Amino acid sequence: MTETTDAGRQATAALSGAAAPAIELRGISKAFGPVQANKDISIRVMPGTIHGIIGENGAGKSTLMSILYGFYRADAGEILINGRPTIIHDSQAAIRAGIGMVFQHFKLVQNFTVLENVILGAEDGALLRPSLAKARKTLAHLAEEYELDVDPDAVIEELSVGHQQRVEILKALYRHADILILDEPTGVLTPDEADHLFRILRGLKEQGKTIILITHKLREIMEITDSVSVMRRGEMVATVKTAETSPEELAELMVGRKVLMHVPKAPANPGDTVLKLENLRVTDAEGVDRLKGVSLTIRAGEILGIAGVAGNGQSELLEVLGGFGAGKVTGRMEVQGQEVVLAGHGATGQTRRARGIAHVPEDRHHLGLILDFSAWENVAFGYHGAKDYQASGLFMDNAAIIRDTEGKMERFDVRPPNPHLPAQSFSGGNQQKIVLAREIERNPVLLLVGQPTRGVDIGAIEFIHRRIVELRDAGAAVLLVSVELDEIMSLSDRIAVMFDGQIMGERLPAETNERELGLLMAGVAQTKGAAE
Amino acid sequence: MTKLPTWADLVLVPFISLLLAAVISAIVILAIGGDPIEAVTVMVDGAIGSPYGWGYTLYYTTSFIFTGLAVTVAYHAGQFNIGGEGQAQLGGLGVALVCLALPWPHWSLALVAATAGAALFGAAWAAIPAWLQAKRGSHIVITTIMFNYIGAAFIVYMLVEVLRPVGQMDPASARFPEGAKLPNFGQIPGLDLIFSNKVPANVSFFAAVAACFAVWALLWRTKLGYEIRAFGKSESAARYAGISPVKVIMLAMLISGGLAGMMAINNVMGESERLVQNASEGAGFIGIAVALMGRNHPFGVFLAALLFGFLYQGGAEMGLWTTIPIELRLLLQGLVILFTGALDTMVRMMLVPFFRLARGAV
Amino acid sequence: MDYATLIEVLGSTLRLGTPLLLACLAGLYSERAGIFDIGLEGKMLMAAMASGAVAAMTGSAWLGLGAGIVASLIFALIHGLASITFRGNQLISGVALNFVASGATVLISQTLFHQGGRTPPLTGDARFQAITLPGAEALASVPYFGPFYAKVISGHSLLVYIALAAVPLTWWLLYRTRFGLRLRAVGENPESVDTAGVSVIGLRYTAVMLTGVLCGIAGAYMATSLQAGFGREMTAGRGYIALAALIFAKWRPWYALGATMLFGFLQAIALRPDVIEGTLHMKIPVSALDALPYILTVIVLAGFVGRAIPPRAGGQPYVKER
């Protein structure tokens, strides 16, 4: 493999006269208002290599790549492509410069076919027919060359996520991209699909393409990259050869200090069964089965973690349990031995809260908070009918809510501790603390919590994890949904793995490993301990 | 983009929007051979230059407060109610039926009953579009517009076939009984020192002011208001919090329709004292401009209604005393909606450099 | 209803359906590109006034048509400015422009002609005259088909045939050309277009301009063909009905033809209370007939007859993600 890489390098070197980097960034800076997203960033990526860029959420990785793809203009700095200074003021310029981008959220037209998506913007003439015919041929070639086979006539919305990603890669290759940027490409893939992707990337590298891989997963960096740059808070803190570093070193560079991988927690002391779920099935409005007979139990003082790749029914599970499931729902739900209406009349967020079920939703921006509302209005959100928030007669007791918010902000260390600020002016971690304070301070018997630390800074992650464990120790049952396997492993007392709307199996954290869970997440059923 | 200070957003942006609309109107006046200065003089003179003018200005203000509040309540629930016109027409029918039902002994009793009738009929006319939006996802903007046309046809039918007294030619109801006559500003002790009893402004003005307080309390002090505002900001989050979309859309639209209907106590009961065709004269539509200009806050609505009362009365005087057609009002109204509701970003962008400069100077 | 009456009703169905069809296709371009346009009504009204006025002054229906298109384009441009460039509320912009049109049309025609906001009646070349298609007279004696050809197919103004030709043309443009592919993409997912290096703003402005042209033709047809001159509020909600027809048609050109002709048929029979009474054997109040097209619009919107998924990016201004 090293030989072909060297060959590719030599070829490029022969063209440009010297071994110019495929991409060189010099002193790139970009600010959004007062937030400095990128600070004086310089990197060099040699042709025919895979270069990783790793960093926490919000470290500035995506901003940097958006500048390279012409989505944003840098405030300062210079971009050189194959040694030539290049001004990239829009996507068209980036495409001309040979840059292709695979975004984290695919930019595909859902009701178009694969072919239509591939030619969009790269048509050969005013009429579609010739372009489509040409694209069909090219796609057949590419499919053979790089294991990139997709049915050219399939409609995007009917394709799996992995296939949709291949369409994005095909789009870039169809536009003759020599430099391919992939932003968090494995976040939505099963380990199996991710392996396939890596095979494709290696194939591309062998053909002399340059690849930039943006990720926050250390494993991927170690597995596939040749060199890696670490970003932290908008700055490039190091660039190293992958072979000469270790995951521990990278983690430390990313965070700026030693990471606490394990939450200190005592062994669970489970009590009576709190949640009992039998054969839960959900069919959505389009007739797709989202949950296919989920059964599980959680006892008091226990955290059940649900692992799985995003989109395998976890969101639907939380929504139904939280009282706002959509579509056709069947099955049986019991809380503390009493049946709870699953869906339809009598199943609302209000009735759930009345039964002691609290919910920290996966998406705090679209579900958990009203961003335009002030912090105190958000503290009342969902509990706006609570007795302690009502004044006499018809009115709400706003003063009482504000007082309560002040207390919560102090106990949860929300900064700035001003209840009148709109929710959108708080950082992700502080927003999540507001949601968490609201949901756990009423001593729920069951806490539903989805992606508790998504988009949350390191300091707040520890705080949030500790609070969840404290709630467990106080005797609550906790259902934890997370796509971060680390989080599931370190917090859960039991782990259930979801795939395609089903529980593939349950494991104890001490008796399993990432490899076994990964197989379950990919839908590979094991002989022992299938769903109870 | 630099953010503007809150006060600029609340006060300066509407003011500049109004200024832009006025400048364009002035250009139009010049283009059709009129004199903008003369137009303004006639408007000011006719609308606020005399107690008589004020009597009309406040009469229009009363109607616009009701329809502006109607748009405001629906807007906070994320619904754009363009059906205020039809709801106001139907409110008129409610008022007429109540007033003609009994030989009312005193205007105060009649007013309470007529207000209820007006609100009920207005709310009923908003109910079907609301239900269709809540249950079937039908676009409420188009359905409410359709209900304006259907309402107009319905009123014509009622006037021609049902309410018209035998022997009367014009399509209108009978005159309301004496006991259903509301005192105007010239007949209210204290105010009669200023106003003559020929002015149309009447006690329903105070009902409109009370409605401003009621709407404010509803939106910012009650559980229902909280749910309306939360739903209007984020439907998905409201569902998470257990707020029923159907309940919020229905209640907000019923309240909205009720408020629009209630304007009929001003024009039908307080002024014409019988139901005629097209009684609301576009006040339902002006409510949109009033709500946008008033930044969807009851206090802002009050001020904007006052402004539009001035423009309406002034415009009428202008149509009377100058060669400028009265339809200039409609143009101005459209421009105000355009600048405050759709081009507000442009207005903000125009202001930003000034604030940058000011900050730089400090 | 005998055959002769049916022929008459169908003939006026086509005449009354034409402005709806043009407006519906106008809306189709906008909404397919992701821009809501409540302001079809105002654009038609402006175009009707401008074409009526210019045709009255010059005596040329063609100049009238040109003026109508220009007037409509100006309004389309303002709507584009508000909803594309300044990312304003598209609903409010449309509603506002409808009010501006209501005011401006009367203001201008009153200033020009002093006839209570009307334009003078148009005669001769100031109107688009009916065209007799070849063979209409020869075939007139053929039973059933003859009268149908002569009175339903033949005998309309040129603008009617332009509207009918716009249907296959729109279909071809939408599904067979590069422009159509990009237009449909920008209404579904503007990011896909932007990342492919195609201008979202350019595409959306083009769509809005096409909307302007078609609304212009629709308005000109109202004033110079369907009727002989402009009268205040003469569009009478046709812009809104066209929007309902567009939803009914699931944003597809051929369906739009069917939907608008259905509404045209309703308007045609609403003009013939005698036919309705003869058919139903009961008296229907005139106001109920007036309200009929609007009631049907509500029923269509209620989705009791056919439901469809609108373009996904409809109504949302395009902002590059932060």
GROMACS .gro file of C-alpha atoms in nm, chain C residues 48-221:
model
  174
  942ALA     CA    1  -5.571   4.351  -1.573
  943MET     CA    2  -5.560   4.720  -1.491
  944ALA     CA    3  -5.240   4.788  -1.683
  945SER     CA    4  -5.351   4.598  -1.991
  946GLY     CA    5  -5.700   4.749  -1.982
  947ALA     CA    6  -5.556   5.099  -1.951
  948VAL     CA    7  -5.289   5.062  -2.218
  949ALA     CA    8  -5.527   4.887  -2.458
  950ALA     CA    9  -5.778   5.167  -2.407
  951MET     CA   10  -5.518   5.434  -2.473
  952THR     CA   11  -5.341   5.273  -2.768
  953GLY     CA   12  -5.621   5.065  -2.912
  954SER     CA   13  -5.388   4.765  -2.924
  955ALA     CA   14  -5.458   4.448  -2.732
  956TRP     CA   15  -5.097   4.339  -2.783
  957LEU     CA   16  -4.957   4.650  -2.619
  958GLY     CA   17  -5.208   4.590  -2.343
  959LEU     CA   18  -5.077   4.238  -2.296
  960GLY     CA   19  -4.721   4.369  -2.280
  961ALA     CA   20  -4.815   4.630  -2.020
  962GLY     CA   21  -4.998   4.367  -1.815
  963ILE     CA   22  -4.693   4.143  -1.810
  964VAL     CA   23  -4.465   4.431  -1.711
  965ALA     CA   24  -4.697   4.537  -1.427
  966SER     CA   25  -4.719   4.182  -1.299
  967LEU     CA   26  -4.342   4.140  -1.325
  968ILE     CA   27  -4.283   4.446  -1.109
  969PHE     CA   28  -4.497   4.294  -0.835
  970ALA     CA   29  -4.325   3.959  -0.880
  971LEU     CA   30  -3.990   4.133  -0.838
  972ILE     CA   31  -4.099   4.295  -0.511
  973HIS     CA   32  -4.222   3.959  -0.386
  974GLY     CA   33  -3.889   3.808  -0.484
  975LEU     CA   34  -3.701   4.084  -0.307
  976ALA     CA   35  -3.900   4.033   0.013
  977SER     CA   36  -3.899   3.654   0.015
  978ILE     CA   37  -3.567   3.564  -0.150
  979THR     CA   38  -3.325   3.848  -0.090
  980PHE     CA   39  -3.453   3.970   0.247
  981ARG     CA   40  -3.588   3.632   0.358
  982GLY     CA   41  -3.911   3.787   0.478
  983ASN     CA   42  -4.241   3.619   0.550
  984GLN     CA   43  -4.371   3.502   0.214
  985LEU     CA   44  -4.735   3.489   0.322
  986ILE     CA   45  -4.731   3.843   0.455
  987SER     CA   46  -4.553   3.972   0.147
  988GLY     CA   47  -4.819   3.819  -0.078
  989VAL     CA   48  -5.105   3.952   0.131
  990ALA     CA   49  -4.948   4.299   0.144
  991LEU     CA   50  -4.900   4.311  -0.232
  992ASN     CA   51  -5.263   4.214  -0.281
  993PHE     CA   52  -5.367   4.518  -0.079
  994VAL     CA   53  -5.124   4.740  -0.266
  995ALA     CA   54  -5.273   4.611  -0.591
  996SER     CA   55  -5.629   4.676  -0.472
  997GLY     CA   56  -5.540   5.034  -0.392
  998ALA     CA   57  -5.304   5.106  -0.680
  999THR     CA   58  -5.531   4.971  -0.954
 1000VAL     CA   59  -5.822   5.196  -0.859
 1001LEU     CA   60  -5.592   5.488  -0.790
 1002ILE     CA   61  -5.430   5.471  -1.132
 1003SER     CA   62  -5.738   5.395  -1.339
 1004GLN     CA   63  -5.934   5.666  -1.161
 1005THR     CA   64  -5.658   5.918  -1.225
 1006LEU     CA   65  -5.634   5.818  -1.591
 1007PHE     CA   66  -5.999   5.783  -1.686
 1008HIS     CA   67  -6.218   5.931  -1.409
 1009GLN     CA   68  -6.473   5.656  -1.451
 1010GLY     CA   69  -6.500   5.531  -1.094
 1011GLY     CA   70  -6.190   5.317  -1.119
 1012ARG     CA   71  -6.289   5.148  -1.444
 1013THR     CA   72  -6.118   5.171  -1.777
 1014PRO     CA   73  -6.328   5.272  -2.079
 1015PRO     CA   74  -6.495   4.981  -2.258
 1016LEU     CA   75  -6.259   4.820  -2.508
 1017THR     CA   76  -6.365   4.757  -2.866
 1018GLY     CA   77  -6.213   4.627  -3.188
 1019ASP     CA   78  -5.838   4.573  -3.186
 1020ALA     CA   79  -5.811   4.674  -2.823
 1021ARG     CA   80  -5.947   4.327  -2.743
 1022PHE     CA   81  -5.827   3.984  -2.838
 1023GLN     CA   82  -6.094   3.862  -3.074
 1024ALA     CA   83  -6.227   3.512  -3.095
 1025ILE     CA   84  -6.046   3.288  -3.341
 1026THR     CA   85  -6.236   3.046  -3.555
 1027LEU     CA   86  -6.033   2.731  -3.600
 1028PRO     CA   87  -6.011   2.582  -3.947
 1029GLY     CA   88  -6.298   2.356  -4.033
 1030ALA     CA   89  -6.527   2.482  -3.759
 1031GLU     CA   90  -6.793   2.591  -4.005
 1032ALA     CA   91  -6.756   2.292  -4.230
 1033LEU     CA   92  -6.792   2.050  -3.943
 1034ALA     CA   93  -7.075   2.238  -3.770
 1035SER     CA   94  -7.336   2.013  -3.921
 1036VAL     CA   95  -7.176   1.691  -3.799
 1037PRO     CA   96  -7.398   1.571  -3.512
 1038TYR     CA   97  -7.255   1.606  -3.160
 1039PHE     CA   98  -6.892   1.660  -3.259
 1040GLY     CA   99  -6.965   1.949  -3.495
 1041PRO     CA  100  -7.115   2.187  -3.237
 1042PHE     CA  101  -6.860   2.073  -2.980
 1043TYR     CA  102  -6.572   2.160  -3.212
 1044ALA     CA  103  -6.727   2.484  -3.327
 1045LYS     CA  104  -6.833   2.620  -2.988
 1046VAL     CA  105  -6.615   2.455  -2.725
 1047ILE     CA  106  -6.283   2.398  -2.902
 1048SER     CA  107  -6.300   2.678  -3.154
 1049GLY     CA  108  -6.406   3.036  -3.109
 1050HIS     CA  109  -6.184   3.155  -2.824
 1051SER     CA  110  -5.926   3.428  -2.809
 1052LEU     CA  111  -5.561   3.356  -2.875
 1053LEU     CA  112  -5.482   3.380  -2.502
 1054VAL     CA  113  -5.700   3.078  -2.431
 1055TYR     CA  114  -5.493   2.869  -2.669
 1056ILE     CA  115  -5.172   3.011  -2.522
 1057ALA     CA  116  -5.291   2.900  -2.178
 1058LEU     CA  117  -5.369   2.552  -2.307
 1059ALA     CA  118  -5.030   2.531  -2.480
 1060ALA     CA  119  -4.862   2.635  -2.155
 1061VAL     CA  120  -4.965   2.305  -1.999
 1062PRO     CA  121  -4.754   2.066  -2.213
 1063LEU     CA  122  -4.481   2.328  -2.230
 1064THR     CA  123  -4.463   2.349  -1.852
 1065TRP     CA  124  -4.460   1.971  -1.826
 1066TRP     CA  125  -4.173   1.949  -2.075
 1067LEU     CA  126  -3.978   2.224  -1.905
 1068LEU     CA  127  -4.024   2.068  -1.564
 1069TYR     CA  128  -3.940   1.707  -1.644
 1070ARG     CA  129  -3.726   1.714  -1.955
 1071THR     CA  130  -3.487   2.005  -1.914
 1072ARG     CA  131  -3.194   2.100  -1.694
 1073PHE     CA  132  -3.385   2.407  -1.577
 1074GLY     CA  133  -3.678   2.192  -1.466
 1075LEU     CA  134  -3.454   1.953  -1.275
 1076ARG     CA  135  -3.291   2.239  -1.089
 1077LEU     CA  136  -3.623   2.413  -1.028
 1078ARG     CA  137  -3.776   2.102  -0.873
 1079ALA     CA  138  -3.461   2.044  -0.668
 1080VAL     CA  139  -3.456   2.396  -0.526
 1081GLY     CA  140  -3.811   2.358  -0.400
 1082GLU     CA  141  -3.733   2.023  -0.238
 1083ASN     CA  142  -3.388   2.083  -0.094
 1084PRO     CA  143  -3.215   2.411  -0.177
 1085GLU     CA  144  -2.896   2.290  -0.008
 1086SER     CA  145  -2.858   2.020  -0.270
 1087VAL     CA  146  -2.861   2.289  -0.536
 1088ASP     CA  147  -2.629   2.520  -0.349
 1089THR     CA  148  -2.368   2.253  -0.278
 1090ALA     CA  149  -2.385   2.152  -0.644
 1091GLY     CA  150  -2.263   2.500  -0.726
 1092VAL     CA  151  -2.591   2.633  -0.867
 1093SER     CA  152  -2.734   2.961  -0.743
 1094VAL     CA  153  -3.044   2.913  -0.528
 1095ILE     CA  154  -3.124   3.280  -0.550
 1096GLY     CA  155  -3.095   3.288  -0.930
 1097LEU     CA  156  -3.324   2.990  -0.971
 1098ARG     CA  157  -3.583   3.125  -0.734
 1099TYR     CA  158  -3.586   3.466  -0.900
 1100THR     CA  159  -3.630   3.300  -1.238
 1101ALA     CA  160  -3.926   3.104  -1.104
 1102VAL     CA  161  -4.082   3.413  -0.951
 1103MET     CA  162  -4.041   3.599  -1.279
 1104LEU     CA  163  -4.210   3.319  -1.471
 1105THR     CA  164  -4.493   3.346  -1.221
 1106GLY     CA  165  -4.508   3.715  -1.302
 1107VAL     CA  166  -4.530   3.655  -1.677
 1108LEU     CA  167  -4.809   3.401  -1.645
 1109CYS     CA  168  -5.007   3.616  -1.400
 1110GLY     CA  169  -4.958   3.901  -1.643
 1111ILE     CA  170  -5.114   3.701  -1.924
 1112ALA     CA  171  -5.395   3.593  -1.691
 1113GLY     CA  172  -5.474   3.952  -1.593
 1114ALA     CA  173  -5.453   4.076  -1.951
 1115TYR     CA  174  -5.690   3.800  -2.054
   0.00000   0.00000   0.00000
